[in-house]
Every structure is written in C-alpha cells, then in structure tokens.
Amino acid sequence: MKISQLVYRDIFLFVNALRLAWIAQTIQSRPLPKVIARLETLRWLPCGADAEAARRATLRACRRLARWTGALDTCLIRALVLGALLADREGVVLHLGFRPGNAGAGSADGHAWLTLNGEPILDPETGGAAYVESLRLPIRRFSRDTTADLS
C-alpha cells in the first residue's frame, strides 16, 4: 500500500468518525437504542476499515469535536462512534456496566466499552473488567451504501 493511500484512508476515517461523533451527541436527548439505530442506518460509511485505524480515528475525532465545540467526549460517545465504523462486520458489541462509586452510599460509576469478537477494542488493556455488565447491544450495519474496502 502506498503512503498516499494510507493518508487518504486515515483522513476518510477521521472525517467519518467526526460525523458519527456529532450524531452520537444526541445521546443527551434521545434513548440509546434510537441513537444506535440512527448510527446503523447512516449511508456512505467505510466498509472493511482496519480496526486499529478506526480506533485511532475515533479517539482523534471525539477529542477534536470536544475541543472545537464543547461536545461530550465520553466512553459512551467513543464506543458508539467506533461501533458504527466497524458495524459492517460480525461481532461488534457495545457493553454498559456499573460499579460502586467512590463518593459514598448510593453512587455508582458507569462505563461503556466495545468488543470485537469478544475482545475489547476501544480500551484493550482493561475493557470493562472493573465493571459489572448490565447491558449488551450488538451493533450491525446492513446498508448497501458503503464505500469500497479500505484495507
């Protein structure tokens, strides 16, 4: 693969991740299943993107959108974006979990993580190991309007 192809692929993934991050911000006003359904039906998303390149593009896009607009850059937003970028393949699952919080009785910390074929992909070192999983949602895109293979 030529250097220019790598650069174009990375730019294309970043632009799509930025678009997805903007749409994922609706989690503030819409239920999670509706946000996921919207992300799964978007047209012209990359098909066959390298998982690591998609992870890097997701992290960059979420950080930049937060810096430029004040948008959320949370584990849930990042998991939704990466899940949508990789949703053309089998085995992409969004997990939500909780653990007791440090602030005192009745508080809890939440975390969202993404797995690909059972392996954590967004934060590969820990995944959601410290959290009790409470929800598991597969993410799958069935659109015919995708770009050509990017691998």
PDB file of C-alpha atoms in Angstrom:
ATOM      1  CA  MET A   1       0.000   0.000   0.000  1.00  0.00           C
ATOM      2  CA  LYS A   2       1.372   3.389  -0.956  1.00  0.00           C
ATOM      3  CA  ILE A   3       1.854   6.146   1.592  1.00  0.00           C
ATOM      4  CA  SER A   4      -0.744   8.335  -0.132  1.00  0.00           C
ATOM      5  CA  GLN A   5      -3.340   5.557   0.190  1.00  0.00           C
ATOM      6  CA  LEU A   6      -2.649   5.351   3.922  1.00  0.00           C
ATOM      7  CA  VAL A   7      -3.043   9.103   4.339  1.00  0.00           C
ATOM      8  CA  TYR A   8      -6.304   9.197   2.353  1.00  0.00           C
ATOM      9  CA  ARG A   9      -7.675   6.244   4.334  1.00  0.00           C
ATOM     10  CA  ASP A  10      -6.826   7.894   7.648  1.00  0.00           C
ATOM     11  CA  ILE A  11      -8.378  11.205   6.576  1.00  0.00           C
ATOM     12  CA  PHE A  12     -11.503   9.436   5.331  1.00  0.00           C
ATOM     13  CA  LEU A  13     -11.845   7.522   8.609  1.00  0.00           C
ATOM     14  CA  PHE A  14     -11.330  10.704  10.640  1.00  0.00           C
ATOM     15  CA  VAL A  15     -13.969  12.648   8.684  1.00  0.00           C
ATOM     16  CA  ASN A  16     -16.476   9.829   9.102  1.00  0.00           C
ATOM     17  CA  ALA A  17     -15.648   9.472  12.805  1.00  0.00           C
ATOM     18  CA  LEU A  18     -16.184  13.215  13.232  1.00  0.00           C
ATOM     19  CA  ARG A  19     -19.598  12.966  11.546  1.00  0.00           C
ATOM     20  CA  LEU A  20     -20.528   9.990  13.730  1.00  0.00           C
ATOM     21  CA  ALA A  21     -19.352  11.769  16.895  1.00  0.00           C
ATOM     22  CA  TRP A  22     -21.576  14.719  16.061  1.00  0.00           C
ATOM     23  CA  ILE A  23     -24.586  12.421  15.624  1.00  0.00           C
ATOM     24  CA  ALA A  24     -23.722  10.447  18.783  1.00  0.00           C
ATOM     25  CA  GLN A  25     -24.094  13.672  20.775  1.00  0.00           C
ATOM     26  CA  THR A  26     -27.869  13.169  20.514  1.00  0.00           C
ATOM     27  CA  ILE A  27     -27.471  10.663  23.370  1.00  0.00           C
ATOM     28  CA  GLN A  28     -28.093  13.683  25.594  1.00  0.00           C
ATOM     29  CA  SER A  29     -31.706  13.922  24.407  1.00  0.00           C
ATOM     30  CA  ARG A  30     -32.592  10.551  22.845  1.00  0.00           C
ATOM     31  CA  PRO A  31     -32.723   6.975  24.157  1.00  0.00           C
ATOM     32  CA  LEU A  32     -29.677   4.805  23.458  1.00  0.00           C
ATOM     33  CA  PRO A  33     -31.494   2.341  21.127  1.00  0.00           C
ATOM     34  CA  LYS A  34     -32.640   5.243  18.905  1.00  0.00           C
ATOM     35  CA  VAL A  35     -29.129   6.685  18.705  1.00  0.00           C
ATOM     36  CA  ILE A  36     -27.702   3.269  17.792  1.00  0.00           C
ATOM     37  CA  ALA A  37     -30.425   2.754  15.166  1.00  0.00           C
ATOM     38  CA  ARG A  38     -29.564   6.140  13.629  1.00  0.00           C
ATOM     39  CA  LEU A  39     -25.857   5.336  13.524  1.00  0.00           C
ATOM     40  CA  GLU A  40     -26.514   1.898  11.998  1.00  0.00           C
ATOM     41  CA  THR A  41     -28.524   3.362   9.109  1.00  0.00           C
ATOM     42  CA  LEU A  42     -26.110   6.091   8.011  1.00  0.00           C
ATOM     43  CA  ARG A  43     -25.061   5.960   4.384  1.00  0.00           C
ATOM     44  CA  TRP A  44     -21.599   6.074   2.817  1.00  0.00           C
ATOM     45  CA  LEU A  45     -19.611   4.810   5.775  1.00  0.00           C
ATOM     46  CA  PRO A  46     -16.345   2.936   5.220  1.00  0.00           C
ATOM     47  CA  CYS A  47     -16.514  -0.791   4.714  1.00  0.00           C
ATOM     48  CA  GLY A  48     -13.724  -3.123   5.803  1.00  0.00           C
ATOM     49  CA  ALA A  49     -11.790  -0.486   7.738  1.00  0.00           C
ATOM     50  CA  ASP A  50      -8.827  -1.687   9.774  1.00  0.00           C
ATOM     51  CA  ALA A  51      -9.949  -1.892  13.421  1.00  0.00           C
ATOM     52  CA  GLU A  52      -6.856  -0.171  14.829  1.00  0.00           C
ATOM     53  CA  ALA A  53      -7.005   2.656  12.260  1.00  0.00           C
ATOM     54  CA  ALA A  54     -10.714   3.106  13.065  1.00  0.00           C
ATOM     55  CA  ARG A  55      -9.899   3.216  16.802  1.00  0.00           C
ATOM     56  CA  ARG A  56      -7.284   5.937  16.264  1.00  0.00           C
ATOM     57  CA  ALA A  57      -9.656   7.956  14.060  1.00  0.00           C
ATOM     58  CA  THR A  58     -12.400   7.644  16.684  1.00  0.00           C
ATOM     59  CA  LEU A  59     -10.199   8.891  19.511  1.00  0.00           C
ATOM     60  CA  ARG A  60      -8.914  11.824  17.429  1.00  0.00           C
ATOM     61  CA  ALA A  61     -12.374  12.814  16.185  1.00  0.00           C
ATOM     62  CA  CYS A  62     -14.005  12.694  19.623  1.00  0.00           C
ATOM     63  CA  ARG A  63     -11.195  14.732  21.197  1.00  0.00           C
ATOM     64  CA  ARG A  64     -11.250  17.328  18.421  1.00  0.00           C
ATOM     65  CA  LEU A  65     -15.039  17.679  18.422  1.00  0.00           C
ATOM     66  CA  ALA A  66     -14.985  18.202  22.193  1.00  0.00           C
ATOM     67  CA  ARG A  67     -12.236  20.817  21.873  1.00  0.00           C
ATOM     68  CA  TRP A  68     -13.829  22.652  18.935  1.00  0.00           C
ATOM     69  CA  THR A  69     -17.465  22.630  20.073  1.00  0.00           C
ATOM     70  CA  GLY A  70     -17.587  21.665  23.749  1.00  0.00           C
ATOM     71  CA  ALA A  71     -19.253  18.366  22.818  1.00  0.00           C
ATOM     72  CA  LEU A  72     -19.066  15.298  25.031  1.00  0.00           C
ATOM     73  CA  ASP A  73     -16.009  13.068  24.781  1.00  0.00           C
ATOM     74  CA  THR A  74     -17.071  10.143  26.945  1.00  0.00           C
ATOM     75  CA  CYS A  75     -16.538   6.419  26.795  1.00  0.00           C
ATOM     76  CA  LEU A  76     -20.121   6.047  25.510  1.00  0.00           C
ATOM     77  CA  ILE A  77     -19.627   8.521  22.654  1.00  0.00           C
ATOM     78  CA  ARG A  78     -16.333   6.861  21.662  1.00  0.00           C
ATOM     79  CA  ALA A  79     -17.889   3.368  21.812  1.00  0.00           C
ATOM     80  CA  LEU A  80     -20.840   4.476  19.656  1.00  0.00           C
ATOM     81  CA  VAL A  81     -18.551   6.050  17.055  1.00  0.00           C
ATOM     82  CA  LEU A  82     -16.143   3.120  16.812  1.00  0.00           C
ATOM     83  CA  GLY A  83     -19.042   0.678  16.830  1.00  0.00           C
ATOM     84  CA  ALA A  84     -20.621   2.470  13.876  1.00  0.00           C
ATOM     85  CA  LEU A  85     -17.314   2.496  11.952  1.00  0.00           C
ATOM     86  CA  LEU A  86     -16.868  -1.256  12.468  1.00  0.00           C
ATOM     87  CA  ALA A  87     -20.541  -2.226  12.208  1.00  0.00           C
ATOM     88  CA  ASP A  88     -20.152  -3.781   8.758  1.00  0.00           C
ATOM     89  CA  ARG A  89     -18.622  -6.864  10.392  1.00  0.00           C
ATOM     90  CA  GLU A  90     -19.917  -9.518  12.777  1.00  0.00           C
ATOM     91  CA  GLY A  91     -19.140  -9.473  16.485  1.00  0.00           C
ATOM     92  CA  VAL A  92     -19.276  -5.735  17.295  1.00  0.00           C
ATOM     93  CA  VAL A  93     -20.946  -5.327  20.697  1.00  0.00           C
ATOM     94  CA  LEU A  94     -21.491  -2.276  22.906  1.00  0.00           C
ATOM     95  CA  HIS A  95     -21.343  -3.048  26.640  1.00  0.00           C
ATOM     96  CA  LEU A  96     -22.550  -0.866  29.506  1.00  0.00           C
ATOM     97  CA  GLY A  97     -21.509  -1.565  33.067  1.00  0.00           C
ATOM     98  CA  PHE A  98     -21.528  -0.084  36.548  1.00  0.00           C
ATOM     99  CA  ARG A  99     -19.551  -0.313  39.778  1.00  0.00           C
ATOM    100  CA  PRO A 100     -19.962   1.282  43.201  1.00  0.00           C
ATOM    101  CA  GLY A 101     -18.773   4.878  43.183  1.00  0.00           C
ATOM    102  CA  ASN A 102     -16.241   6.480  45.500  1.00  0.00           C
ATOM    103  CA  ALA A 103     -18.438   9.392  46.529  1.00  0.00           C
ATOM    104  CA  GLY A 104     -20.420   7.471  49.123  1.00  0.00           C
ATOM    105  CA  ALA A 105     -23.517   5.364  49.553  1.00  0.00           C
ATOM    106  CA  GLY A 106     -25.832   5.196  46.587  1.00  0.00           C
ATOM    107  CA  SER A 107     -23.366   6.460  43.993  1.00  0.00           C
ATOM    108  CA  ALA A 108     -22.202   4.448  41.005  1.00  0.00           C
ATOM    109  CA  ASP A 109     -19.696   4.866  38.187  1.00  0.00           C
ATOM    110  CA  GLY A 110     -20.701   3.837  34.688  1.00  0.00           C
ATOM    111  CA  HIS A 111     -18.585   2.766  31.755  1.00  0.00           C
ATOM    112  CA  ALA A 112     -19.178   1.858  28.121  1.00  0.00           C
ATOM    113  CA  TRP A 113     -16.820  -0.352  26.163  1.00  0.00           C
ATOM    114  CA  LEU A 114     -16.786  -2.024  22.786  1.00  0.00           C
ATOM    115  CA  THR A 115     -15.760  -5.540  21.883  1.00  0.00           C
ATOM    116  CA  LEU A 116     -14.978  -7.085  18.534  1.00  0.00           C
ATOM    117  CA  ASN A 117     -15.403 -10.861  18.561  1.00  0.00           C
ATOM    118  CA  GLY A 118     -15.311 -10.836  22.365  1.00  0.00           C
ATOM    119  CA  GLU A 119     -12.073  -8.830  22.671  1.00  0.00           C
ATOM    120  CA  PRO A 120     -12.103  -5.237  23.998  1.00  0.00           C
ATOM    121  CA  ILE A 121     -11.089  -2.907  21.222  1.00  0.00           C
ATOM    122  CA  LEU A 122     -11.583   0.654  22.438  1.00  0.00           C
ATOM    123  CA  ASP A 123      -9.547   0.252  25.626  1.00  0.00           C
ATOM    124  CA  PRO A 124      -7.790  -3.078  25.036  1.00  0.00           C
ATOM    125  CA  GLU A 125      -5.843  -3.108  28.315  1.00  0.00           C
ATOM    126  CA  THR A 126      -8.861  -3.107  30.615  1.00  0.00           C
ATOM    127  CA  GLY A 127     -12.085  -3.265  28.630  1.00  0.00           C
ATOM    128  CA  GLY A 128     -14.789  -3.264  31.262  1.00  0.00           C
ATOM    129  CA  ALA A 129     -13.070  -5.628  33.698  1.00  0.00           C
ATOM    130  CA  ALA A 130     -13.758  -3.462  36.761  1.00  0.00           C
ATOM    131  CA  TYR A 131     -17.471  -3.058  35.951  1.00  0.00           C
ATOM    132  CA  VAL A 132     -20.500  -5.286  36.296  1.00  0.00           C
ATOM    133  CA  GLU A 133     -22.016  -5.555  32.839  1.00  0.00           C
ATOM    134  CA  SER A 134     -25.656  -4.550  32.795  1.00  0.00           C
ATOM    135  CA  LEU A 135     -26.417  -4.193  29.084  1.00  0.00           C
ATOM    136  CA  ARG A 136     -25.051  -5.690  25.878  1.00  0.00           C
ATOM    137  CA  LEU A 137     -26.128  -4.325  22.496  1.00  0.00           C
ATOM    138  CA  PRO A 138     -24.853  -5.680  19.169  1.00  0.00           C
ATOM    139  CA  ILE A 139     -24.129  -3.046  16.540  1.00  0.00           C
ATOM    140  CA  ARG A 140     -24.573  -4.101  12.933  1.00  0.00           C
ATOM    141  CA  ARG A 141     -24.867  -2.084   9.724  1.00  0.00           C
ATOM    142  CA  PHE A 142     -26.779  -3.577   6.802  1.00  0.00           C
ATOM    143  CA  SER A 143     -26.508  -0.693   4.347  1.00  0.00           C
ATOM    144  CA  ARG A 144     -25.611  -1.249   0.727  1.00  0.00           C
ATOM    145  CA  ASP A 145     -24.363   2.351   0.540  1.00  0.00           C
ATOM    146  CA  THR A 146     -20.853   1.886   1.851  1.00  0.00           C
ATOM    147  CA  THR A 147     -17.518   2.729   0.387  1.00  0.00           C
ATOM    148  CA  ALA A 148     -15.163   0.184  -1.067  1.00  0.00           C
ATOM    149  CA  ASP A 149     -12.914  -1.946   1.087  1.00  0.00           C
ATOM    150  CA  LEU A 150     -10.354   0.222   2.885  1.00  0.00           C
ATOM    151  CA  SER A 151      -7.912  -2.474   3.981  1.00  0.00           C
TER     152      SER A 151
END
